[in-house]
GROMACS .gro file of C-alpha atoms in nm:
model
  434
    1MET     CA    1   9.125   8.340   8.164
    2SER     CA    2   8.748   8.337   8.161
    3SER     CA    3   8.481   8.086   8.248
    4THR     CA    4   8.109   8.073   8.154
    5LEU     CA    5   7.853   7.944   8.404
    6GLN     CA    6   7.553   7.775   8.237
    7LYS     CA    7   7.220   7.824   8.396
    8PRO     CA    8   7.066   7.479   8.486
    9LEU     CA    9   6.785   7.370   8.254
   10HIS     CA   10   6.440   7.406   8.408
   11GLY     CA   11   6.270   7.079   8.500
   12ARG     CA   12   6.581   6.856   8.470
   13PRO     CA   13   6.495   6.656   8.796
   14PHE     CA   14   6.161   6.581   8.638
   15LEU     CA   15   6.306   6.446   8.313
   16ASP     CA   16   6.591   6.272   8.482
   17HIS     CA   17   6.338   6.088   8.707
   18LEU     CA   18   6.161   5.962   8.390
   19LEU     CA   19   6.479   5.878   8.198
   20ALA     CA   20   6.600   5.665   8.488
   21GLN     CA   21   6.296   5.452   8.460
   22MET     CA   22   6.307   5.379   8.081
   23PRO     CA   23   6.373   5.019   7.988
   24ASP     CA   24   6.624   4.954   7.711
   25PRO     CA   25   6.483   4.684   7.484
   26GLN     CA   26   6.717   4.572   7.210
   27ASP     CA   27   6.482   4.572   6.910
   28PRO     CA   28   6.499   4.745   6.575
   29TYR     CA   29   6.387   5.079   6.741
   30ALA     CA   30   6.676   5.091   6.991
   31ALA     CA   31   6.876   5.337   6.791
   32LEU     CA   32   6.575   5.572   6.756
   33ARG     CA   33   6.519   5.558   7.129
   34GLY     CA   34   6.889   5.611   7.196
   35GLN     CA   35   6.904   5.922   6.978
   36ALA     CA   36   6.597   6.069   7.150
   37ARG     CA   37   6.743   6.003   7.493
   38ALA     CA   38   7.063   6.177   7.398
   39GLN     CA   39   6.869   6.486   7.283
   40LEU     CA   40   6.641   6.471   7.593
   41ALA     CA   41   6.950   6.489   7.818
   42GLU     CA   42   7.008   6.848   7.675
   43LEU     CA   43   6.660   6.977   7.706
   44GLY     CA   44   6.454   7.139   7.976
   45ILE     CA   45   6.085   7.199   8.056
   46PRO     CA   46   5.948   7.521   7.911
   47THR     CA   47   5.840   7.811   8.148
   48THR     CA   48   5.611   8.099   8.103
   49ARG     CA   49   5.911   8.300   7.994
   50ASP     CA   50   5.907   8.103   7.675
   51GLU     CA   51   5.687   8.274   7.417
   52ASP     CA   52   5.514   7.955   7.315
   53TRP     CA   53   5.422   7.867   7.685
   54LYS     CA   54   5.351   8.228   7.794
   55TYR     CA   55   4.999   8.155   7.918
   56SER     CA   56   5.048   7.782   8.034
   57ASP     CA   57   5.243   7.721   8.355
   58LEU     CA   58   5.365   7.365   8.379
   59SER     CA   59   5.448   7.387   8.765
   60PRO     CA   60   5.153   7.169   8.861
   61LEU     CA   61   5.281   6.892   8.630
   62LEU     CA   62   5.636   6.912   8.774
   63ALA     CA   63   5.501   6.872   9.130
   64HIS     CA   64   5.439   6.504   9.065
   65ASP     CA   65   5.683   6.211   9.051
   66PHE     CA   66   5.526   6.018   8.769
   67GLN     CA   67   5.585   5.643   8.725
   68LEU     CA   68   5.644   5.553   8.365
   69SER     CA   69   5.397   5.296   8.227
   70THR     CA   70   5.570   4.984   8.097
   71PRO     CA   71   5.443   4.642   7.980
   72LEU     CA   72   5.512   4.509   8.329
   73SER     CA   73   5.335   4.782   8.517
   74THR     CA   74   5.030   4.782   8.275
   75PRO     CA   75   4.760   4.555   8.402
   76LEU     CA   76   4.628   4.461   8.050
   77GLY     CA   77   4.467   4.144   8.186
   78SER     CA   78   4.257   4.334   8.447
   79LEU     CA   79   4.034   4.482   8.183
   80HIS     CA   80   3.761   4.304   7.983
   81PRO     CA   81   3.541   4.411   7.693
   82PRO     CA   82   3.246   4.511   7.922
   83ASP     CA   83   3.486   4.750   8.111
   84VAL     CA   84   3.540   4.959   7.807
   85GLU     CA   85   3.213   4.924   7.620
   86ALA     CA   86   3.086   5.254   7.761
   87TYR     CA   87   3.372   5.433   7.570
   88VAL     CA   88   3.335   5.268   7.239
   89TRP     CA   89   3.114   5.464   6.997
   90PRO     CA   90   2.838   5.264   6.840
   91GLU     CA   91   2.952   5.374   6.498
   92SER     CA   92   3.288   5.195   6.562
   93SER     CA   93   3.178   4.894   6.764
   94HIS     CA   94   3.353   4.653   6.517
   95SER     CA   95   3.626   4.897   6.411
   96CYS     CA   96   3.800   4.987   6.739
   97VAL     CA   97   4.152   4.937   6.843
   98VAL     CA   98   4.233   4.978   7.222
   99PHE     CA   99   4.561   5.079   7.388
  100VAL     CA  100   4.588   5.081   7.752
  101ASN     CA  101   4.858   5.301   7.912
  102GLY     CA  102   5.002   5.322   7.562
  103TYR     CA  103   5.018   4.946   7.491
  104PHE     CA  104   4.800   4.740   7.254
  105ALA     CA  105   4.521   4.555   7.414
  106PRO     CA  106   4.415   4.285   7.154
  107GLN     CA  107   4.146   4.137   7.390
  108LEU     CA  108   3.963   4.470   7.402
  109SER     CA  109   3.992   4.548   7.026
  110ASP     CA  110   3.755   4.456   6.746
  111LEU     CA  111   3.862   4.531   6.390
  112SER     CA  112   3.621   4.283   6.217
  113ALA     CA  113   3.437   4.548   6.015
  114LEU     CA  114   3.748   4.670   5.846
  115PRO     CA  115   3.881   4.531   5.517
  116GLU     CA  116   4.186   4.307   5.546
  117ALA     CA  117   4.372   4.547   5.323
  118VAL     CA  118   4.373   4.810   5.599
  119GLN     CA  119   4.668   4.749   5.833
  120VAL     CA  120   4.616   4.841   6.196
  121GLU     CA  121   4.923   4.714   6.379
  122SER     CA  122   5.114   4.757   6.702
  123LEU     CA  123   5.485   4.807   6.736
  124GLY     CA  124   5.554   4.430   6.747
  125GLN     CA  125   5.335   4.366   6.444
  126ALA     CA  126   5.445   4.642   6.204
  127GLU     CA  127   5.723   4.606   5.948
  128ALA     CA  128   6.011   4.739   6.169
  129GLY     CA  129   6.230   4.868   5.875
  130TRP     CA  130   5.942   5.062   5.716
  131LEU     CA  131   5.808   5.204   6.046
  132THR     CA  132   6.146   5.301   6.181
  133SER     CA  133   6.206   5.513   5.863
  134GLN     CA  134   5.878   5.689   5.909
  135LEU     CA  135   5.849   5.775   6.276
  136GLN     CA  136   5.972   6.124   6.384
  137THR     CA  137   5.980   6.236   6.019
  138ILE     CA  138   5.665   6.469   6.033
  139ALA     CA  139   5.647   6.596   6.392
  140THR     CA  140   5.898   6.867   6.495
  141GLU     CA  141   6.116   6.794   6.790
  142ASP     CA  142   6.041   6.948   7.133
  143VAL     CA  143   6.089   6.820   7.480
  144PHE     CA  144   5.760   6.628   7.498
  145THR     CA  145   5.781   6.479   7.154
  146THR     CA  146   6.130   6.368   7.221
  147LEU     CA  147   6.023   6.228   7.563
  148ASN     CA  148   5.765   6.018   7.377
  149THR     CA  149   6.030   5.883   7.131
  150ALA     CA  150   6.278   5.815   7.403
  151GLN     CA  151   6.041   5.554   7.549
  152LEU     CA  152   5.855   5.431   7.235
  153GLY     CA  153   5.701   5.146   7.414
  154ASP     CA  154   5.428   5.084   7.151
  155VAL     CA  155   5.274   5.233   6.848
  156VAL     CA  156   4.947   5.202   6.662
  157SER     CA  157   5.032   5.203   6.294
  158ILE     CA  158   4.746   5.260   6.046
  159ARG     CA  159   4.806   5.214   5.671
  160VAL     CA  160   4.537   5.245   5.408
  161PRO     CA  161   4.617   5.124   5.053
  162LYS     CA  162   4.536   5.298   4.728
  163ASN     CA  163   4.180   5.368   4.627
  164LEU     CA  164   4.021   5.221   4.940
  165GLU     CA  165   3.718   5.399   5.090
  166GLY     CA  166   3.378   5.333   5.227
  167MET     CA  167   3.496   5.198   5.568
  168PRO     CA  168   3.327   5.261   5.906
  169PRO     CA  169   3.486   5.502   6.135
  170LEU     CA  170   3.808   5.360   6.303
  171GLN     CA  171   3.820   5.441   6.671
  172VAL     CA  172   4.166   5.450   6.829
  173LEU     CA  173   4.085   5.436   7.203
  174PHE     CA  174   4.374   5.535   7.431
  175LEU     CA  175   4.287   5.433   7.789
  176SER     CA  176   4.497   5.564   8.081
  177LEU     CA  177   4.461   5.346   8.392
  178ALA     CA  178   4.553   5.559   8.694
  179PRO     CA  179   4.567   5.384   9.043
  180ASP     CA  180   4.542   5.612   9.338
  181THR     CA  181   4.883   5.516   9.474
  182GLN     CA  182   5.114   5.659   9.216
  183PRO     CA  183   5.082   5.921   8.944
  184ILE     CA  184   5.144   5.760   8.607
  185LEU     CA  185   5.290   5.869   8.271
  186THR     CA  186   5.147   5.713   7.956
  187GLN     CA  187   5.288   5.795   7.609
  188PRO     CA  188   5.047   5.693   7.326
  189ARG     CA  189   5.194   5.703   6.975
  190CYS     CA  190   5.007   5.684   6.650
  191TRP     CA  191   5.128   5.667   6.291
  192VAL     CA  192   4.880   5.713   6.001
  193SER     CA  193   4.944   5.677   5.627
  194LEU     CA  194   4.684   5.699   5.355
  195GLU     CA  195   4.789   5.616   5.016
  196ALA     CA  196   4.657   5.784   4.690
  197HIS     CA  197   4.287   5.823   4.653
  198SER     CA  198   4.204   5.651   4.980
  199HIS     CA  199   3.950   5.779   5.234
  200LEU     CA  200   3.918   5.717   5.612
  201THR     CA  201   3.759   5.859   5.922
  202ILE     CA  202   3.955   5.813   6.247
  203ILE     CA  203   3.819   5.877   6.601
  204GLU     CA  204   4.128   5.946   6.826
  205ASP     CA  205   3.987   5.914   7.177
  206HIS     CA  206   4.167   5.983   7.502
  207VAL     CA  207   4.004   5.856   7.822
  208SER     CA  208   4.132   5.798   8.173
  209LEU     CA  209   4.001   5.540   8.436
  210GLY     CA  210   4.077   5.537   8.802
  211PRO     CA  211   4.106   5.792   9.080
  212GLY     CA  212   4.470   5.863   9.036
  213ILE     CA  213   4.665   6.120   8.839
  214PRO     CA  214   4.747   6.026   8.481
  215PHE     CA  215   4.975   6.230   8.252
  216SER     CA  216   4.919   6.142   7.881
  217ASN     CA  217   5.189   6.259   7.646
  218ALA     CA  218   5.065   6.164   7.305
  219VAL     CA  219   5.208   6.209   6.963
  220THR     CA  220   5.021   6.142   6.627
  221GLU     CA  221   5.195   6.172   6.284
  222ILE     CA  222   4.988   6.160   5.960
  223HIS     CA  223   5.086   6.131   5.598
  224LEU     CA  224   4.838   6.188   5.323
  225ALA     CA  225   4.939   6.094   4.972
  226ASP     CA  226   4.791   6.253   4.660
  227ASN     CA  227   4.419   6.286   4.670
  228ALA     CA  228   4.385   6.109   5.000
  229ARG     CA  229   4.106   6.229   5.233
  230LEU     CA  230   4.120   6.197   5.617
  231HIS     CA  231   3.851   6.299   5.850
  232HIS     CA  232   4.023   6.311   6.197
  233VAL     CA  233   3.816   6.344   6.511
  234ILE     CA  234   4.009   6.396   6.824
  235LEU     CA  235   3.836   6.368   7.167
  236GLN     CA  236   4.009   6.455   7.490
  237ARG     CA  237   3.777   6.347   7.772
  238GLN     CA  238   4.013   6.252   8.048
  239GLY     CA  239   3.927   6.277   8.419
  240SER     CA  240   3.945   6.599   8.623
  241ALA     CA  241   4.283   6.510   8.776
  242ALA     CA  242   4.457   6.430   8.449
  243PHE     CA  243   4.732   6.610   8.261
  244GLN     CA  244   4.730   6.591   7.870
  245ILE     CA  245   4.995   6.719   7.640
  246SER     CA  246   4.951   6.600   7.283
  247LYS     CA  247   5.088   6.670   6.933
  248THR     CA  248   4.919   6.618   6.592
  249ALA     CA  249   5.156   6.654   6.297
  250VAL     CA  250   5.020   6.625   5.939
  251ARG     CA  251   5.198   6.627   5.604
  252GLN     CA  252   4.964   6.678   5.300
  253SER     CA  253   5.051   6.596   4.938
  254ARG     CA  254   4.887   6.721   4.623
  255ASP     CA  255   4.508   6.749   4.626
  256SER     CA  256   4.489   6.583   4.961
  257HIS     CA  257   4.200   6.680   5.206
  258TYR     CA  258   4.252   6.684   5.574
  259GLN     CA  259   3.950   6.758   5.804
  260GLN     CA  260   3.985   6.774   6.175
  261HIS     CA  261   3.739   6.811   6.458
  262ALA     CA  262   3.925   6.854   6.787
  263LEU     CA  263   3.711   6.858   7.104
  264GLN     CA  264   3.868   6.915   7.451
  265TRP     CA  265   3.671   6.892   7.772
  266GLY     CA  266   3.869   6.679   8.016
  267SER     CA  267   4.183   6.706   8.226
  268GLN     CA  268   4.293   6.973   8.481
  269PHE     CA  269   4.558   7.086   8.227
  270SER     CA  270   4.572   7.014   7.851
  271ARG     CA  271   4.780   7.136   7.566
  272HIS     CA  272   4.731   7.042   7.200
  273ASN     CA  273   5.012   7.115   6.974
  274LEU     CA  274   4.896   7.107   6.598
  275GLU     CA  275   5.144   7.112   6.304
  276ILE     CA  276   5.023   7.089   5.952
  277THR     CA  277   5.233   7.136   5.641
  278GLN     CA  278   5.102   7.135   5.289
  279ILE     CA  279   5.384   6.999   5.059
  280GLY     CA  280   5.160   6.943   4.748
  281SER     CA  281   4.968   7.190   4.545
  282GLN     CA  282   4.585   7.234   4.582
  283ALA     CA  283   4.582   7.066   4.914
  284HIS     CA  284   4.298   7.166   5.150
  285THR     CA  285   4.293   7.171   5.536
  286ASP     CA  286   3.979   7.223   5.735
  287LEU     CA  287   4.020   7.256   6.104
  288LYS     CA  288   3.739   7.291   6.362
  289GLY     CA  289   3.801   7.302   6.737
  290LEU     CA  290   3.595   7.321   7.054
  291THR     CA  291   3.719   7.370   7.399
  292LEU     CA  292   3.478   7.325   7.696
  293LEU     CA  293   3.610   7.429   8.031
  294ARG     CA  294   3.478   7.477   8.390
  295GLY     CA  295   3.609   7.475   8.739
  296SER     CA  296   3.979   7.562   8.744
  297GLN     CA  297   4.059   7.374   8.417
  298HIS     CA  298   4.331   7.506   8.184
  299SER     CA  299   4.335   7.417   7.811
  300ASP     CA  300   4.590   7.548   7.548
  301THR     CA  301   4.553   7.500   7.176
  302HIS     CA  302   4.862   7.584   6.978
  303SER     CA  303   4.855   7.547   6.598
  304ARG     CA  304   5.095   7.599   6.312
  305LEU     CA  305   4.969   7.562   5.956
  306VAL     CA  306   5.225   7.605   5.678
  307HIS     CA  307   5.143   7.662   5.313
  308GLN     CA  308   5.460   7.572   5.126
  309VAL     CA  309   5.324   7.534   4.775
  310PRO     CA  310   5.081   7.723   4.538
  311GLN     CA  311   4.701   7.696   4.530
  312GLY     CA  312   4.653   7.555   4.877
  313SER     CA  313   4.351   7.643   5.091
  314SER     CA  314   4.273   7.621   5.459
  315ARG     CA  315   3.993   7.711   5.691
  316GLN     CA  316   4.032   7.709   6.075
  317LEU     CA  317   3.750   7.777   6.321
  318HIS     CA  318   3.827   7.729   6.695
  319LYS     CA  319   3.573   7.804   6.968
  320CYS     CA  320   3.611   7.812   7.350
  321ILE     CA  321   3.334   7.800   7.608
  322VAL     CA  322   3.475   7.890   7.945
  323ASP     CA  323   3.293   7.879   8.278
  324GLU     CA  324   3.373   7.949   8.638
  325THR     CA  325   3.753   8.016   8.691
  326ALA     CA  326   3.881   7.817   8.396
  327HIS     CA  327   4.130   7.942   8.149
  328ALA     CA  328   4.147   7.877   7.771
  329VAL     CA  329   4.440   7.966   7.538
  330PHE     CA  330   4.443   7.975   7.161
  331ARG     CA  331   4.742   8.065   6.958
  332GLY     CA  332   4.712   7.993   6.584
  333ARG     CA  333   4.981   8.071   6.331
  334VAL     CA  334   4.925   8.054   5.956
  335LEU     CA  335   5.249   8.074   5.751
  336VAL     CA  336   5.232   8.138   5.379
  337CYS     CA  337   5.564   8.085   5.223
  338GLN     CA  338   5.692   8.280   4.917
  339ALA     CA  339   5.625   8.005   4.680
  340ALA     CA  340   5.271   7.951   4.797
  341GLN     CA  341   5.105   8.188   4.542
  342LEU     CA  342   4.722   8.179   4.524
  343THR     CA  343   4.677   8.056   4.872
  344ASP     CA  344   4.331   8.097   5.023
  345ALA     CA  345   4.341   8.083   5.403
  346ALA     CA  346   4.100   8.194   5.677
  347GLN     CA  347   4.137   8.164   6.046
  348SER     CA  348   3.885   8.248   6.321
  349ASN     CA  349   3.886   8.210   6.699
  350ARG     CA  350   3.561   8.278   6.887
  351ASN     CA  351   3.525   8.260   7.264
  352LEU     CA  352   3.228   8.259   7.496
  353LEU     CA  353   3.271   8.342   7.868
  354LEU     CA  354   3.001   8.222   8.099
  355SER     CA  355   3.141   8.360   8.411
  356PRO     CA  356   3.302   8.698   8.517
  357LYS     CA  357   3.607   8.502   8.634
  358ALA     CA  358   3.652   8.290   8.329
  359ARG     CA  359   3.959   8.391   8.117
  360VAL     CA  360   4.069   8.344   7.768
  361ASP     CA  361   4.394   8.447   7.591
  362THR     CA  362   4.395   8.447   7.212
  363GLN     CA  363   4.644   8.520   6.950
  364PRO     CA  364   4.560   8.444   6.592
  365GLN     CA  365   4.863   8.516   6.361
  366LEU     CA  366   4.920   8.541   5.994
  367GLU     CA  367   5.263   8.557   5.829
  368ILE     CA  368   5.257   8.606   5.456
  369PHE     CA  369   5.558   8.598   5.232
  370ALA     CA  370   5.372   8.548   4.895
  371ASP     CA  371   5.227   8.830   4.694
  372ASN     CA  372   4.911   8.690   4.535
  373VAL     CA  373   4.702   8.536   4.818
  374LYS     CA  374   4.379   8.567   4.994
  375CYS     CA  375   4.406   8.545   5.380
  376ALA     CA  376   4.200   8.661   5.677
  377HIS     CA  377   4.200   8.603   6.044
  378GLY     CA  378   4.019   8.732   6.356
  379ALA     CA  379   3.918   8.669   6.710
  380THR     CA  380   3.621   8.759   6.937
  381VAL     CA  381   3.548   8.728   7.301
  382SER     CA  382   3.187   8.761   7.419
  383GLN     CA  383   2.923   8.669   7.675
  384LEU     CA  384   2.570   8.550   7.639
  385GLU     CA  385   2.345   8.843   7.530
  386THR     CA  386   2.095   8.947   7.788
  387GLU     CA  387   1.843   9.042   7.519
  388GLU     CA  388   1.861   8.692   7.361
  389ILE     CA  389   1.804   8.524   7.703
  390PHE     CA  390   1.511   8.766   7.768
  391TYR     CA  391   1.365   8.678   7.423
  392LEU     CA  392   1.360   8.305   7.490
  393GLN     CA  393   1.211   8.365   7.841
  394SER     CA  394   0.933   8.563   7.675
  395ARG     CA  395   0.850   8.244   7.482
  396GLY     CA  396   0.805   8.047   7.805
  397ILE     CA  397   1.159   7.908   7.825
  398ALA     CA  398   1.322   7.911   8.176
  399GLN     CA  399   1.633   8.120   8.217
  400GLU     CA  400   1.866   7.827   8.271
  401GLN     CA  401   1.727   7.640   7.967
  402ALA     CA  402   1.759   7.956   7.763
  403ARG     CA  403   2.134   7.978   7.861
  404GLN     CA  404   2.185   7.612   7.763
  405LEU     CA  405   2.018   7.657   7.425
  406LEU     CA  406   2.225   7.964   7.341
  407THR     CA  407   2.550   7.792   7.451
  408TYR     CA  408   2.468   7.486   7.243
  409ALA     CA  409   2.389   7.713   6.942
  410PHE     CA  410   2.733   7.876   6.990
  411ALA     CA  411   2.902   7.529   6.966
  412ALA     CA  412   2.676   7.379   6.696
  413GLU     CA  413   2.883   7.514   6.398
  414VAL     CA  414   3.186   7.305   6.519
  415LEU     CA  415   2.981   6.990   6.607
  416ALA     CA  416   2.824   6.971   6.262
  417GLY     CA  417   2.974   6.697   6.053
  418ILE     CA  418   3.110   6.484   6.333
  419PRO     CA  419   2.981   6.128   6.259
  420LEU     CA  420   2.898   6.035   6.621
  421ALA     CA  421   2.527   6.064   6.691
  422ALA     CA  422   2.550   6.060   7.067
  423LEU     CA  423   2.838   6.308   7.097
  424SER     CA  424   2.645   6.610   7.207
  425GLN     CA  425   2.499   6.428   7.498
  426LYS     CA  426   2.853   6.346   7.632
  427LEU     CA  427   2.962   6.711   7.634
  428PRO     CA  428   2.940   6.908   7.955
  429GLN     CA  429   2.760   7.245   7.937
  430LEU     CA  430   2.598   7.146   7.605
  431SER     CA  431   2.342   6.880   7.704
  432LEU     CA  432   2.010   7.026   7.596
  433PRO     CA  433   1.707   7.019   7.823
  434SER     CA  434   1.457   6.745   7.747
   0.00000   0.00000   0.00000
């Protein structure tokens, strides 16, 4: 007679503490939540012994007893439009939907500039049967995505009908309110669907308010129909005490175009999981990312781009600027399946270290199973060139200003094309001298 002792899953007390707080509303999404909770009961938190989390230690996150945000604990009425005006971009002043701690805040939102045909709805407003059939169909399951689904407190659902374009950028502002008495977990959820030949720009913006410790666990799923075009700008500018783990999952149909600018400069710990799958031929993916770190910040970008069908193309450029004792991680995987003949893919990760103690770990990765493709990848790690600083000083520019100019020049390639005029002035390390 033999017996097998199973090793306890890492982080179970953390997950059990959150599961015990989850309300159980009986609505059309109850089955979806129940399935996720059953799965979550069998999962653990990743450790640095897991290859995908090799460089990102979650121990600081597990040290906190987070309170789950719920409609009852979210002080929606305590915020008024002037409180959030500083976080609304002028380009989206009348096309902005605001969620506070993951819940729709209609009194802070203004969608008057959008055509009526564009549907921007919360969980209670969306067609339940349709939304239930769509959620969790694009994002792969992992412990944090499952944790988000297990609560499913609210959702912003964005649907753009056929042939619609020419709209102002739609800002989706996720605010995390963090009182100083209790660390809080918020779980924003976003579903985006663009029908054929439509075009939209979305500004997905994550901000935290208050002196406390917020943990934002966000999931965004995107479906692009044939010939649809989406420009997706992601801004992560949470406070220095925040934790942020997010997933962006995209499914592209034939001739669709997905362009992403992802900028990370907030939070003490952040992780962005990016999953893109081309399921239609001649789709194009254009990814640009910029990570700005200082102090002891840690930021991890983890991408997976899959070419499933022929004649797809993709470009990925991710840059990190790391100062003081901060730590940046980039791991990008491009997978070209056997059927994806004539794929054209290029991936580049470039890193700039501004301090001797700054650290970066990078791992670009290509996996090719097709014969007739054109693919390339590469990574660099560098510092500011002494000769370039000296050249600018010889033209009468002070040394610190010369460093700022060269740092901005390093980032400019990623910033180009973002339709937010004041963005560069919001970015630490990149504000140019006047």
